[in-house]
CSV table of C-alpha atoms and ligand atoms in Angstrom, one decimal:
chain,number,residue,atom,x,y,z
A,1,MET,CA,-17.7,-22.7,-2.1
A,2,SER,CA,-15.3,-21.7,-4.8
A,3,ALA,CA,-16.3,-19.4,-7.6
A,4,ASP,CA,-15.4,-19.6,-11.3
A,5,VAL,CA,-14.8,-15.8,-11.5
A,6,LEU,CA,-13.1,-13.1,-9.4
A,7,ILE,CA,-14.4,-9.6,-9.7
A,8,GLY,CA,-12.2,-7.1,-7.9
A,9,VAL,CA,-12.8,-3.4,-7.0
A,10,TYR,CA,-9.9,-2.0,-9.0
A,11,PRO,CA,-9.7,-2.6,-12.8
A,12,PRO,CA,-7.3,-5.3,-14.1
A,13,ALA,CA,-4.7,-4.7,-16.8
A,14,GLU,CA,-6.0,-3.2,-20.0
A,15,LEU,CA,-2.9,-3.7,-22.2
A,16,SER,CA,-5.0,-3.4,-25.3
A,17,VAL,CA,-4.9,0.4,-24.9
A,18,LEU,CA,-1.2,0.3,-25.8
A,19,HIS,CA,-2.4,-0.4,-29.4
A,20,ALA,CA,-4.8,2.5,-29.3
A,21,ARG,CA,-3.8,5.6,-31.1
A,22,ARG,CA,-2.5,8.4,-28.9
A,23,THR,CA,-5.2,11.0,-28.6
A,24,THR,CA,-5.3,14.0,-26.3
A,25,PRO,CA,-6.3,12.4,-23.0
A,26,ALA,CA,-9.0,13.8,-20.7
A,27,TRP,CA,-8.0,16.3,-18.0
A,28,PRO,CA,-5.6,16.2,-16.2
A,29,LEU,CA,-3.5,13.8,-18.2
A,30,ALA,CA,-2.4,16.2,-20.8
A,31,GLU,CA,-2.0,19.2,-18.5
A,32,ALA,CA,1.2,21.3,-18.7
A,33,GLY,CA,1.3,21.3,-14.8
A,34,LEU,CA,1.0,17.5,-14.5
A,35,THR,CA,3.7,15.4,-12.8
A,36,LEU,CA,3.4,11.6,-12.7
A,37,THR,CA,4.6,9.8,-9.7
A,38,HIS,CA,5.0,6.2,-8.6
A,39,LEU,CA,2.3,6.3,-5.9
A,40,GLY,CA,-0.5,8.7,-4.9
A,41,ARG,CA,1.2,9.5,-1.6
A,42,GLY,CA,4.2,10.6,-3.6
A,43,ALA,CA,1.9,13.0,-5.4
A,44,VAL,CA,0.6,14.3,-2.0
A,45,TRP,CA,4.3,14.8,-0.9
A,46,LEU,CA,5.1,16.9,-4.0
A,47,ALA,CA,1.8,18.9,-3.7
A,48,LEU,CA,2.8,19.9,-0.2
A,49,ARG,CA,6.2,20.9,-1.4
A,50,ALA,CA,4.8,22.8,-4.3
A,51,LEU,CA,2.8,24.9,-1.9
A,52,GLY,CA,5.8,25.6,0.2
A,53,LEU,CA,4.3,23.7,3.2
A,54,ARG,CA,7.0,22.4,5.4
A,55,GLY,CA,7.9,21.8,9.0
A,56,GLY,CA,5.7,23.9,11.2
A,57,SER,CA,3.2,24.8,8.5
A,58,ARG,CA,-0.4,24.0,9.5
A,59,LEU,CA,-2.7,22.0,7.3
A,60,ALA,CA,-6.5,21.4,7.7
A,61,MET,CA,-7.4,17.8,6.8
A,62,PRO,CA,-10.7,15.8,7.1
A,63,ALA,CA,-11.3,13.5,10.0
A,64,TYR,CA,-12.4,10.8,7.5
A,65,HIS,CA,-9.4,9.9,5.3
A,66,CYS,CA,-7.4,7.0,3.9
A,67,GLY,CA,-4.4,7.6,6.1
A,68,SER,CA,-1.6,7.6,3.6
A,69,GLU,CA,-2.3,11.3,2.7
A,70,VAL,CA,-2.2,12.2,6.4
A,71,GLU,CA,1.1,10.2,6.7
A,72,ALA,CA,2.6,12.3,3.9
A,73,ALA,CA,1.7,15.5,5.8
A,74,HIS,CA,2.9,14.1,9.1
A,75,LEU,CA,6.2,13.1,7.6
A,76,ALA,CA,6.6,16.5,6.0
A,77,GLY,CA,6.6,17.9,9.5
A,78,LEU,CA,3.2,19.7,9.1
A,79,GLU,CA,0.9,20.3,12.0
A,80,VAL,CA,-2.4,18.6,11.0
A,81,GLU,CA,-5.6,20.2,12.3
A,82,PHE,CA,-8.6,17.9,11.6
A,83,TYR,CA,-12.0,19.2,10.6
A,84,ARG,CA,-15.3,17.4,11.1
A,85,VAL,CA,-17.0,15.1,8.7
A,86,ASP,CA,-20.5,14.0,9.7
A,87,ASP,CA,-21.9,10.4,9.9
A,88,GLN,CA,-22.9,10.6,6.2
A,89,LEU,CA,-19.3,11.6,5.3
A,90,ARG,CA,-20.3,15.1,4.5
A,91,VAL,CA,-17.8,17.9,5.3
A,92,ASP,CA,-19.0,20.0,8.3
A,93,GLU,CA,-18.6,23.4,6.6
A,94,ASP,CA,-18.7,25.4,9.8
A,95,ASP,CA,-16.0,23.3,11.3
A,96,LEU,CA,-14.0,23.5,8.1
A,97,ALA,CA,-14.3,27.3,8.1
A,98,ARG,CA,-13.1,27.4,11.7
A,99,VAL,CA,-10.1,25.2,11.1
A,100,ALA,CA,-9.3,26.9,7.7
A,101,ALA,CA,-9.0,30.3,9.6
A,102,VAL,CA,-6.1,29.0,11.6
A,103,THR,CA,-4.2,26.9,9.0
A,104,ASP,CA,-2.0,27.7,6.0
A,105,ALA,CA,-3.9,25.5,3.6
A,106,VAL,CA,-6.9,23.2,3.4
A,107,TYR,CA,-6.8,19.6,2.1
A,108,LEU,CA,-10.1,18.4,0.6
A,109,ILE,CA,-10.9,14.7,-0.3
A,110,SER,CA,-13.5,13.7,-2.9
A,111,CYS,CA,-14.4,10.4,-1.4
A,112,PHE,CA,-15.1,7.5,-3.8
A,113,GLY,CA,-15.1,9.9,-6.8
A,114,PHE,CA,-18.0,12.1,-5.4
A,115,PRO,CA,-16.9,15.8,-5.6
A,116,THR,CA,-16.4,17.6,-2.4
A,117,VAL,CA,-17.7,21.1,-3.1
A,118,ALA,CA,-17.0,22.9,0.2
A,119,ARG,CA,-14.6,25.8,-0.4
A,120,PRO,CA,-13.5,27.9,2.6
A,121,SER,CA,-13.0,31.4,1.3
A,122,GLY,CA,-9.5,32.8,1.3
A,123,SER,CA,-7.8,29.4,1.8
A,124,ARG,CA,-5.3,27.7,-0.4
A,125,VAL,CA,-6.7,24.3,-1.4
A,126,ILE,CA,-5.1,21.0,-2.1
A,127,GLU,CA,-7.7,18.8,-3.7
A,128,ASP,CA,-7.3,15.0,-3.3
A,129,ALA,CA,-8.9,13.4,-6.2
A,130,ALA,CA,-7.2,10.0,-5.7
A,131,HIS,CA,-10.7,8.5,-6.2
A,132,GLY,CA,-11.9,11.2,-8.6
A,133,LEU,CA,-10.0,10.8,-11.9
A,134,PHE,CA,-12.3,12.0,-14.7
A,135,SER,CA,-15.0,13.1,-12.2
A,136,LEU,CA,-16.7,16.4,-13.1
A,137,HIS,CA,-18.6,18.8,-11.0
A,138,ALA,CA,-20.9,21.2,-12.9
A,139,GLY,CA,-19.0,20.3,-16.0
A,140,THR,CA,-15.5,21.1,-14.5
A,141,PRO,CA,-13.1,18.3,-13.6
A,142,VAL,CA,-12.5,17.6,-10.0
A,143,GLY,CA,-9.2,19.2,-9.0
A,144,ALA,CA,-9.2,21.9,-11.7
A,145,GLY,CA,-8.8,25.3,-10.0
A,146,ALA,CA,-7.1,24.0,-6.9
A,147,GLU,CA,-3.6,25.2,-6.0
A,148,ALA,CA,-2.6,21.6,-6.3
A,149,ALA,CA,-4.6,18.4,-7.2
A,150,VAL,CA,-3.6,14.9,-6.4
A,151,PHE,CA,-4.7,11.8,-8.4
A,152,CYS,CA,-4.1,8.1,-8.1
A,153,PRO,CA,-4.5,6.7,-11.6
A,154,ARG,CA,-3.4,3.2,-10.5
A,155,LYS,CA,-6.7,2.8,-8.7
A,156,SER,CA,-8.8,3.7,-11.7
A,157,LEU,CA,-6.9,2.5,-14.7
A,158,GLY,CA,-5.4,-0.9,-14.0
A,159,THR,CA,-1.8,0.3,-14.2
A,160,PRO,CA,0.9,-1.3,-12.0
A,161,ASP,CA,1.5,2.0,-10.3
A,162,GLY,CA,0.8,5.7,-10.7
A,163,GLY,CA,0.1,8.8,-8.9
A,164,ALA,CA,-0.2,12.3,-10.3
A,165,VAL,CA,-0.1,15.9,-9.1
A,166,VAL,CA,-1.3,18.9,-11.0
A,167,VAL,CA,-0.3,22.5,-10.2
A,168,PRO,CA,-1.1,25.6,-12.2
A,169,ALA,CA,1.2,25.9,-15.2
A,170,GLY,CA,4.3,27.9,-14.4
A,171,ARG,CA,4.5,26.7,-10.8
A,172,GLN,CA,7.6,24.5,-10.1
A,173,ILE,CA,7.4,20.9,-9.0
A,174,ASP,CA,10.5,19.5,-7.5
A,175,VAL,CA,10.4,15.8,-8.5
A,176,SER,CA,12.4,12.9,-6.9
A,177,GLU,CA,15.2,11.3,-8.9
A,178,GLY,CA,14.7,7.8,-10.3
A,179,ARG,CA,11.9,5.6,-11.4
A,180,ALA,CA,9.6,2.9,-9.9
A,181,PRO,CA,11.4,-0.3,-9.0
A,182,VAL,CA,11.3,-2.9,-11.7
A,183,ARG,CA,10.7,-6.2,-9.8
A,184,PRO,CA,7.6,-5.1,-7.8
A,185,MET,CA,6.2,-3.6,-11.0
A,186,ALA,CA,6.6,-6.9,-12.8
A,187,ARG,CA,4.8,-8.7,-10.0
A,188,SER,CA,2.1,-6.1,-10.1
A,189,VAL,CA,1.6,-6.5,-13.9
A,190,ALA,CA,1.4,-10.3,-13.4
A,191,SER,CA,-1.4,-9.9,-10.9
A,192,LEU,CA,-3.2,-7.4,-13.0
A,193,VAL,CA,-3.1,-9.8,-16.0
A,194,ALA,CA,-4.4,-12.6,-13.8
A,195,ALA,CA,-7.2,-10.4,-12.6
A,196,ARG,CA,-8.1,-9.7,-16.2
A,197,ALA,CA,-8.2,-13.5,-16.9
A,198,ALA,CA,-10.4,-14.0,-13.8
A,199,ILE,CA,-13.2,-11.9,-15.5
A,200,ALA,CA,-12.8,-13.3,-19.0
A,201,ARG,CA,-15.7,-14.5,-21.0
A,202,ARG,CA,-14.3,-18.0,-21.3
A,203,ARG,CA,-15.4,-19.8,-18.2
A,204,GLN,CA,-12.5,-22.2,-18.0
A,205,LEU,CA,-9.9,-19.5,-18.3
A,206,ARG,CA,-11.5,-17.3,-15.6
A,207,ALA,CA,-12.1,-20.3,-13.3
A,208,ARG,CA,-8.4,-21.2,-13.5
A,209,ALA,CA,-7.3,-17.7,-12.9
A,210,ALA,CA,-9.7,-17.2,-10.0
A,211,ARG,CA,-8.3,-20.4,-8.4
A,212,ALA,CA,-4.7,-19.3,-8.9
A,213,ILE,CA,-5.4,-15.9,-7.3
A,214,ALA,CA,-7.3,-17.5,-4.4
A,215,ARG,CA,-4.2,-19.7,-3.7
A,216,MET,CA,-1.7,-16.8,-3.8
A,217,SER,CA,-3.4,-13.8,-2.4
A,218,ARG,CA,-2.6,-13.0,1.2
A,219,GLY,CA,-5.4,-10.5,1.3
A,220,ASP,CA,-8.0,-13.0,0.2
A,221,ALA,CA,-6.8,-15.6,2.8
A,222,ALA,CA,-7.2,-12.9,5.5
A,223,ALA,CA,-10.6,-12.0,4.1
A,224,ARG,CA,-11.7,-15.7,4.4
A,225,GLU,CA,-10.5,-15.7,8.0
A,226,GLY,CA,-12.0,-12.4,8.9
A,227,THR,CA,-8.6,-10.7,9.6
A,228,LEU,CA,-8.5,-8.3,6.7
A,229,THR,CA,-8.2,-5.1,8.6
A,230,GLU,CA,-5.1,-6.0,10.5
A,231,THR,CA,-3.5,-7.7,7.4
A,232,VAL,CA,-4.0,-4.9,5.0
A,233,ILE,CA,-3.5,-1.8,7.1
A,234,GLY,CA,0.1,-0.6,7.1
A,235,GLU,CA,0.2,2.8,5.4
A,236,TRP,CA,1.8,4.6,8.3
A,237,ASN,CA,5.0,4.3,10.3
A,238,LEU,CA,6.7,5.1,7.0
A,239,GLU,CA,9.8,7.2,6.6
A,240,VAL,CA,10.8,10.2,4.6
A,241,GLY,CA,12.7,7.9,2.2
A,242,ASP,CA,9.4,6.0,1.5
A,243,MET,CA,7.7,9.3,0.4
A,244,GLU,CA,10.7,10.3,-1.8
A,245,ALA,CA,10.5,6.8,-3.4
A,246,ALA,CA,6.7,7.2,-3.9
A,247,ALA,CA,7.4,10.6,-5.6
A,248,ARG,CA,9.7,9.1,-8.2
A,249,ALA,CA,8.5,8.7,-11.8
A,250,PRO,CA,6.1,5.8,-12.4
A,251,SER,CA,6.9,2.7,-14.4
A,252,ARG,CA,7.2,3.2,-18.2
A,253,LEU,CA,4.2,1.0,-18.7
A,254,THR,CA,2.0,3.2,-16.5
A,255,ALA,CA,3.2,6.4,-18.3
A,256,ALA,CA,2.4,4.8,-21.7
A,257,VAL,CA,-1.1,3.7,-20.7
A,258,LEU,CA,-1.9,7.1,-19.2
A,259,GLY,CA,-1.2,8.8,-22.5
A,260,ARG,CA,-3.9,6.6,-24.2
A,261,VAL,CA,-6.9,6.2,-22.0
A,262,ASP,CA,-10.4,7.4,-22.9
A,263,GLY,CA,-11.7,9.3,-19.9
A,264,ALA,CA,-15.2,9.8,-21.2
A,265,ALA,CA,-15.7,6.1,-22.0
A,266,ILE,CA,-14.4,5.1,-18.6
A,267,ARG,CA,-16.7,7.6,-16.9
A,268,ALA,CA,-19.7,6.4,-18.9
A,269,ARG,CA,-19.1,2.7,-18.1
A,270,ARG,CA,-18.5,3.3,-14.4
A,271,ARG,CA,-21.6,5.3,-14.1
A,272,ARG,CA,-23.7,2.6,-15.8
A,273,ASN,CA,-22.3,0.0,-13.5
A,274,TYR,CA,-22.8,2.2,-10.4
A,275,LEU,CA,-26.4,2.9,-11.3
A,276,ARG,CA,-27.1,-0.8,-11.7
A,277,LEU,CA,-26.1,-1.3,-8.0
A,278,ARG,CA,-27.6,2.0,-6.8
A,279,ASP,CA,-31.0,1.1,-8.3
A,280,GLU,CA,-31.2,-2.0,-6.1
A,281,LEU,CA,-29.1,-1.1,-3.1
A,282,ALA,CA,-29.7,2.6,-2.5
A,283,GLU,CA,-31.0,2.1,1.1
A,284,LEU,CA,-27.7,0.3,1.9
A,285,THR,CA,-25.5,3.2,1.3
A,286,LEU,CA,-25.0,6.6,2.9
A,287,GLU,CA,-27.1,9.5,1.6
A,288,PRO,CA,-24.6,11.4,-0.5
A,289,PHE,CA,-24.0,8.2,-2.6
A,290,ARG,CA,-27.6,7.5,-3.5
A,291,ASP,CA,-27.6,10.1,-6.2
A,292,LEU,CA,-25.1,10.1,-9.1
A,293,ALA,CA,-24.9,13.7,-10.2
A,294,GLU,CA,-24.1,14.3,-13.9
A,295,GLY,CA,-20.4,14.0,-14.5
A,296,THR,CA,-19.5,12.0,-11.3
A,297,CYS,CA,-17.1,9.2,-12.1
A,298,PRO,CA,-17.5,6.8,-9.1
A,299,LEU,CA,-14.5,4.7,-8.0
A,300,TYR,CA,-16.8,2.1,-6.4
A,301,PHE,CA,-20.1,1.6,-4.7
A,302,PRO,CA,-20.0,2.0,-0.9
A,303,LEU,CA,-22.2,-0.5,0.8
A,304,LEU,CA,-23.1,-0.6,4.5
A,305,ALA,CA,-22.8,-4.1,5.9
A,306,GLY,CA,-23.7,-4.9,9.5
A,307,ASP,CA,-21.2,-7.7,9.8
A,308,ARG,CA,-18.7,-6.5,7.3
A,309,SER,CA,-16.1,-9.3,7.8
A,310,ARG,CA,-18.7,-12.0,7.2
A,311,ALA,CA,-20.1,-10.2,4.2
A,312,ILE,CA,-16.7,-9.8,2.6
A,313,ALA,CA,-15.9,-13.5,3.2
A,314,ALA,CA,-19.3,-14.6,1.8
A,315,LEU,CA,-19.0,-12.3,-1.3
A,316,LEU,CA,-15.5,-13.6,-2.0
A,317,ALA,CA,-16.9,-17.2,-1.9
A,318,ARG,CA,-19.3,-16.0,-4.7
A,319,GLY,CA,-16.5,-14.5,-6.8
A,320,VAL,CA,-16.8,-10.9,-5.8
A,321,ARG,CA,-13.8,-9.4,-4.0
A,322,PRO,CA,-14.9,-6.2,-2.0
A,323,LEU,CA,-12.6,-3.9,-0.1
A,324,GLU,CA,-13.0,-2.5,3.4
A,325,ILE,CA,-13.2,1.2,3.0
A,326,TRP,CA,-10.8,3.2,5.2
A,327,PRO,CA,-11.4,1.1,8.4
A,328,VAL,CA,-8.7,2.7,10.5
A,329,PRO,CA,-7.8,6.5,10.5
A,330,HIS,CA,-4.3,7.8,10.9
A,331,PRO,CA,-3.1,7.3,14.5
A,332,ILE,CA,-2.6,11.1,15.0
A,333,LEU,CA,-6.4,11.5,14.8
A,334,ASP,CA,-8.1,11.6,18.2
A,335,ARG,CA,-11.0,9.3,17.4
A,336,ARG,CA,-12.9,10.2,20.5
A,337,ARG,CA,-13.0,13.9,19.5
A,338,PHE,CA,-14.2,12.9,16.0
A,339,PRO,CA,-16.6,10.0,16.5
A,340,GLU,CA,-19.0,10.8,13.6
A,341,PRO,CA,-17.4,8.7,10.8
A,342,GLU,CA,-16.9,5.6,13.1
A,343,ARG,CA,-20.0,3.8,11.7
A,344,ALA,CA,-18.6,4.2,8.2
A,345,ARG,CA,-15.2,2.9,9.2
A,346,LEU,CA,-16.8,-0.1,10.7
A,347,SER,CA,-19.4,-0.9,8.1
A,348,LEU,CA,-18.5,0.3,4.6
A,349,LEU,CA,-17.3,-2.0,2.0
A,350,ALA,CA,-16.5,-1.2,-1.7
A,351,LEU,CA,-18.3,-3.1,-4.5
A,352,PRO,CA,-16.8,-3.1,-8.0
A,353,VAL,CA,-18.2,-0.8,-10.8
A,354,HIS,CA,-15.0,-0.4,-12.9
A,355,GLN,CA,-14.9,0.0,-16.6
A,356,ALA,CA,-13.7,-3.5,-17.4
A,357,LEU,CA,-17.0,-4.8,-16.1
A,358,GLU,CA,-19.9,-5.5,-18.5
A,359,ASP,CA,-23.5,-6.1,-17.7
A,360,TRP,CA,-23.0,-9.9,-17.2
A,361,HIS,CA,-20.3,-9.1,-14.5
A,362,MET,CA,-22.7,-6.7,-12.8
A,363,ASP,CA,-25.4,-9.5,-12.8
A,364,ILE,CA,-22.9,-11.6,-10.8
A,365,VAL,CA,-22.1,-8.8,-8.4
A,366,LEU,CA,-25.7,-8.0,-7.7
A,367,ALA,CA,-26.8,-11.6,-7.4
A,368,ALA,CA,-23.9,-12.3,-4.9
A,369,VAL,CA,-24.8,-9.2,-2.8
A,370,LYS,CA,-28.5,-10.2,-2.7
A,371,ASP,CA,-27.7,-13.7,-1.8
A,372,VAL,CA,-25.3,-12.7,1.0
A,373,LEU,CA,-27.8,-10.1,2.4
A,374,ALA,CA,-30.6,-12.7,2.3
A,375,LYS,CA,-28.6,-15.3,4.2
A,376,PRO,CA,-27.1,-13.6,7.2
A,377,SER,CA,-25.4,-16.8,8.3
A,378,ALA,CA,-24.1,-18.0,4.9
B,1,PLP,C1,-7.8,9.7,-0.6
B,1,PLP,C2,-6.4,9.1,-0.8
B,1,PLP,N1,-5.3,9.9,-1.0
B,1,PLP,C3,-4.1,9.4,-1.3
B,1,PLP,C4,-3.9,8.1,-1.4
B,1,PLP,C5,-2.5,7.6,-1.6
B,1,PLP,O1,-2.4,6.8,-2.8
B,1,PLP,P1,-1.3,5.6,-2.8
B,1,PLP,O2,-1.9,4.4,-2.1
B,1,PLP,O3,-1.2,5.3,-4.3
B,1,PLP,O4,-0.1,6.1,-2.2
B,1,PLP,C6,-5.0,7.2,-1.2
B,1,PLP,C7,-4.8,5.8,-1.3
B,1,PLP,O5,-4.2,5.1,-0.7
B,1,PLP,C8,-6.3,7.7,-1.0
B,1,PLP,O6,-7.3,6.9,-0.8
């Protein structure tokens, strides 16, 4: 089956914002203490440095993580002490307090844009809001108030690259020299533009773009064959030089877009799209993701799928391109000591809710999910 549309989890290029008038962007994009980087892991790298964490320092990190943030800490020579996260992906606050008491700082991750509110008293906190740009908790932006906050605008804004770190004004950030490499950025822009065409209103245009992407994407070929995990994973075994490169300035295009985006409008659209899925699929996600508290700006909808590889291949055939969510933890984690998130690693996939999607796109996503769930062997 080949679809006449391709709806991905991350937003496509939104070059029209370059014509928008510059306004004061939402927090943190106009902060005095903001530093933009090429990638999110580069922002983590700079955050660790800003807090004076170096070889021999001890950092508390969650047992459920993406892996590239742990790689940054590992390469910085830190001793990582993991704290427990339960089978619903909630932080085990007693375990966090225990680990926080013996570490120099605590690293918190707001998964999928949902704020992590645990705060061990007396600890310095790095808040990873790589998924949480424009998310609010009780009216306050996620990341505000931390000693350092890390963002990954490339995941939420359709830019070719982009990480960001925010530290309180006055604290020094020691940036890496140089800028993101030009050629990979040009490739990235081309694929973001193709992704935009693949969700266009004009059917012929989007069908052509969807076919072209299907031919060229290594990830999609792996998804069709059921070998996505091993093809996509590769965020570790990096070197210090990779982190320094990730900590360089982003491409000029990314910097220009970041000065013009409308955070409130993005949050409103993502919430609307999320609720569309949540209203029909609530029992197929973990408990913390069934409610969308006021202000939460979700990155995607996490869906539990019994046979995830099959579900991903079947959704792709219907024009929806999910992602596996954090299937493999960083190798320094002893998985037997921290078994609680294993089901999530095995079963969670991300469904799109991003701001470029209108109601008719969400109809397609929902119909595809229902069809796939109704036909276990399709
Ligand atoms: C929670 C978290 N932190 C940090 C990062 C690093 O971002 P990037 O891939 O842009 O280096 C990611 C994504 O990979 C992430 O999911």
